[in-house]
Amino acid sequence: MGSFASKTMNSHKVADQLEEEKKQMARSESIATNWRELSGQHYWKGLLDPLDINLRMNIIHYGEMAEATYDAFNSDIESKYARRSRYGKRDFFSKVGLEKGNPFKYKVTKFLYATSELEFHILDDVKESNWIGYVAVATDEGKAVLGRRDIVVAWRGTEQVMEWIKDLQFRLNYAPYIFGDDSECKVHRGFYSVYTATNSSQSDFNETSARTQVLTEITRLVKKYKDEEISITVTGHSLGAALATLNAVDIVTNGCNIPENEPLKACSVTAIVFASPRVGDSNFQEFSSGQKDLRILRIRNKKDIVPRHPFWGYAEAGQELMIETQKSNFLKQPGNVKSWHNLEVYLHGVAGTQGSKGGFNLEVKRDIALVNKGTGALQDKYNIPKAWRIDPNKGLAQQPDGTWKMQEPESESEDDDV
């Protein structure tokens, strides 16, 4: 009798799994056919409340690509390979856990490095360069699911002390590298500095600015795939969200989304950003909203304080999706400043938010264990360890003779680009 019951339970489990796979396949087909709407062609009208199921999946997809920048970054100052990616470009997505069960397939084509610079009037300036993100492009398999050749730029949020200092440089400055010398648009001084600063003398990683690196790569990929349908999606969290916003505006403003000598083939540029601080003034807001090829979607957790700052002289760009993670019955409540801002908690919120209807229900069956990847926000009854994601042996590997050595990341040379 027990054996029969066990077989019955297993058959039900298999049937449920097959049904869920069918639903995912149907949703993937819908994403392929409706990607323009999901990328904001009509400013997400009618899709945000209630939150459309395919838009949920789309937002989570890009959020996971932003989360990968945190998972890959080596912030261990004692490591020989500190301040760079733990993983190479070739196996990047498998190492950060975005290969299994994920229909959206990409390959990394470029790593990005940004310089944090402190200026002194008397002493020499202090500069520090860090791995800040990557550019990736959909594979042929990914293109079939996504409905186009999607180019993604993912920016990392604040991890280093110098980056925290740049976050606090609130003064609004003009941005001539993006807008030229005659524009009235002003942006956050610190974010603009991280995006545009160079480091020709002190860096092992980069001489050019993050801006130059990313625009050069975007231009190259747009030229390479000019005979296909292309989209550009820029994503990030916190500082990364601010950089993504600047980057998306920059791409459109300077025509990097247009193949050379083919002005009628401009591709859409969409920024999907999480927990973004305010980036610029009302002129910046007005300018960005007036660009026909640009869309910006900001995801904000209601209790997160970061998206409400800076306030004096700043304005919010793009459309907003507000989530309320304090309504989740999976999380410790009411939570705290750290959990309200955490990206995995944000993605959990996107999966379950019910908008003005109220309540919380996981419409996307996203593993709740991910919530505790870097925090302890999940309720203790689920028995998921806090901050469970740890790089094995902090990057050391045992050698054939029994000794332990730091594993060098895969080559980051340009020869690896595709």
PDB file of N, CA and C in Angstrom, residues 23-34 38 47 51-61 104 364:
ATOM      1  N   LYS A  23       3.748  25.845 -18.875  1.00  0.00           N
ATOM      2  CA  LYS A  23       3.451  27.254 -18.613  1.00  0.00           C
ATOM      3  C   LYS A  23       4.651  28.125 -18.932  1.00  0.00           C
ATOM      4  N   GLN A  24       5.834  27.674 -18.513  1.00  0.00           N
ATOM      5  CA  GLN A  24       7.051  28.445 -18.783  1.00  0.00           C
ATOM      6  C   GLN A  24       7.308  28.565 -20.275  1.00  0.00           C
ATOM      7  N   MET A  25       7.047  27.474 -21.011  1.00  0.00           N
ATOM      8  CA  MET A  25       7.246  27.506 -22.457  1.00  0.00           C
ATOM      9  C   MET A  25       6.278  28.492 -23.116  1.00  0.00           C
ATOM     10  N   ALA A  26       5.021  28.480 -22.651  1.00  0.00           N
ATOM     11  CA  ALA A  26       4.028  29.405 -23.200  1.00  0.00           C
ATOM     12  C   ALA A  26       4.405  30.848 -22.904  1.00  0.00           C
ATOM     13  N   ARG A  27       4.917  31.093 -21.670  1.00  0.00           N
ATOM     14  CA  ARG A  27       5.334  32.442 -21.300  1.00  0.00           C
ATOM     15  C   ARG A  27       6.526  32.888 -22.136  1.00  0.00           C
ATOM     16  N   SER A  28       7.460  31.957 -22.382  1.00  0.00           N
ATOM     17  CA  SER A  28       8.629  32.287 -23.187  1.00  0.00           C
ATOM     18  C   SER A  28       8.217  32.683 -24.599  1.00  0.00           C
ATOM     19  N   GLU A  29       7.246  31.942 -25.148  1.00  0.00           N
ATOM     20  CA  GLU A  29       6.757  32.279 -26.481  1.00  0.00           C
ATOM     21  C   GLU A  29       6.113  33.659 -26.481  1.00  0.00           C
ATOM     22  N   SER A  30       5.398  33.980 -25.378  1.00  0.00           N
ATOM     23  CA  SER A  30       4.762  35.289 -25.278  1.00  0.00           C
ATOM     24  C   SER A  30       5.801  36.400 -25.172  1.00  0.00           C
ATOM     25  N   ILE A  31       6.889  36.137 -24.442  1.00  0.00           N
ATOM     26  CA  ILE A  31       7.969  37.116 -24.340  1.00  0.00           C
ATOM     27  C   ILE A  31       8.581  37.371 -25.712  1.00  0.00           C
ATOM     28  N   ALA A  32       8.760  36.313 -26.491  1.00  0.00           N
ATOM     29  CA  ALA A  32       9.363  36.454 -27.821  1.00  0.00           C
ATOM     30  C   ALA A  32       8.502  37.300 -28.748  1.00  0.00           C
ATOM     31  N   THR A  33       7.192  37.178 -28.620  1.00  0.00           N
ATOM     32  CA  THR A  33       6.304  37.916 -29.527  1.00  0.00           C
ATOM     33  C   THR A  33       5.957  39.306 -28.997  1.00  0.00           C
ATOM     34  N   ASN A  34       6.031  39.484 -27.684  1.00  0.00           N
ATOM     35  CA  ASN A  34       5.617  40.763 -27.088  1.00  0.00           C
ATOM     36  C   ASN A  34       6.776  41.525 -26.456  1.00  0.00           C
ATOM     37  N   LEU A  38       7.021  44.637 -23.500  1.00  0.00           N
ATOM     38  CA  LEU A  38       7.694  44.365 -22.231  1.00  0.00           C
ATOM     39  C   LEU A  38       8.906  45.263 -22.035  1.00  0.00           C
ATOM     40  N   LEU A  47       0.370  47.406 -17.787  1.00  0.00           N
ATOM     41  CA  LEU A  47       1.141  46.209 -17.420  1.00  0.00           C
ATOM     42  C   LEU A  47       1.653  46.228 -15.983  1.00  0.00           C
ATOM     43  N   LEU A  51       0.527  43.635 -12.095  1.00  0.00           N
ATOM     44  CA  LEU A  51       1.778  43.396 -12.813  1.00  0.00           C
ATOM     45  C   LEU A  51       1.630  42.194 -13.731  1.00  0.00           C
ATOM     46  N   ASP A  52       1.801  42.432 -15.013  1.00  0.00           N
ATOM     47  CA  ASP A  52       1.695  41.388 -16.032  1.00  0.00           C
ATOM     48  C   ASP A  52       2.682  40.256 -15.755  1.00  0.00           C
ATOM     49  N   ILE A  53       2.258  39.018 -15.933  1.00  0.00           N
ATOM     50  CA  ILE A  53       3.097  37.863 -15.587  1.00  0.00           C
ATOM     51  C   ILE A  53       4.374  37.813 -16.421  1.00  0.00           C
ATOM     52  N   ASN A  54       4.291  38.157 -17.697  1.00  0.00           N
ATOM     53  CA  ASN A  54       5.486  38.143 -18.536  1.00  0.00           C
ATOM     54  C   ASN A  54       6.432  39.293 -18.191  1.00  0.00           C
ATOM     55  N   LEU A  55       5.852  40.433 -17.793  1.00  0.00           N
ATOM     56  CA  LEU A  55       6.697  41.538 -17.351  1.00  0.00           C
ATOM     57  C   LEU A  55       7.393  41.180 -16.039  1.00  0.00           C
ATOM     58  N   ARG A  56       6.711  40.483 -15.154  1.00  0.00           N
ATOM     59  CA  ARG A  56       7.362  39.981 -13.932  1.00  0.00           C
ATOM     60  C   ARG A  56       8.604  39.175 -14.289  1.00  0.00           C
ATOM     61  N   MET A  57       8.418  38.213 -15.184  1.00  0.00           N
ATOM     62  CA  MET A  57       9.528  37.349 -15.577  1.00  0.00           C
ATOM     63  C   MET A  57      10.652  38.158 -16.208  1.00  0.00           C
ATOM     64  N   ASN A  58      10.272  39.138 -17.027  1.00  0.00           N
ATOM     65  CA  ASN A  58      11.255  39.973 -17.712  1.00  0.00           C
ATOM     66  C   ASN A  58      12.077  40.788 -16.707  1.00  0.00           C
ATOM     67  N   ILE A  59      11.389  41.408 -15.750  1.00  0.00           N
ATOM     68  CA  ILE A  59      12.077  42.206 -14.740  1.00  0.00           C
ATOM     69  C   ILE A  59      13.006  41.328 -13.904  1.00  0.00           C
ATOM     70  N   ILE A  60      12.518  40.173 -13.485  1.00  0.00           N
ATOM     71  CA  ILE A  60      13.348  39.259 -12.687  1.00  0.00           C
ATOM     72  C   ILE A  60      14.565  38.806 -13.479  1.00  0.00           C
ATOM     73  N   HIS A  61      14.368  38.523 -14.755  1.00  0.00           N
ATOM     74  CA  HIS A  61      15.477  38.106 -15.618  1.00  0.00           C
ATOM     75  C   HIS A  61      16.606  39.131 -15.603  1.00  0.00           C
ATOM     76  N   PHE A 104      16.889  31.942 -20.883  1.00  0.00           N
ATOM     77  CA  PHE A 104      17.469  33.142 -21.480  1.00  0.00           C
ATOM     78  C   PHE A 104      18.996  33.010 -21.517  1.00  0.00           C
ATOM     79  N   VAL A 364       5.384  34.116  -9.838  1.00  0.00           N
ATOM     80  CA  VAL A 364       6.523  33.444 -10.462  1.00  0.00           C
ATOM     81  C   VAL A 364       7.139  32.546  -9.401  1.00  0.00           C
TER      82      VAL A 364
END
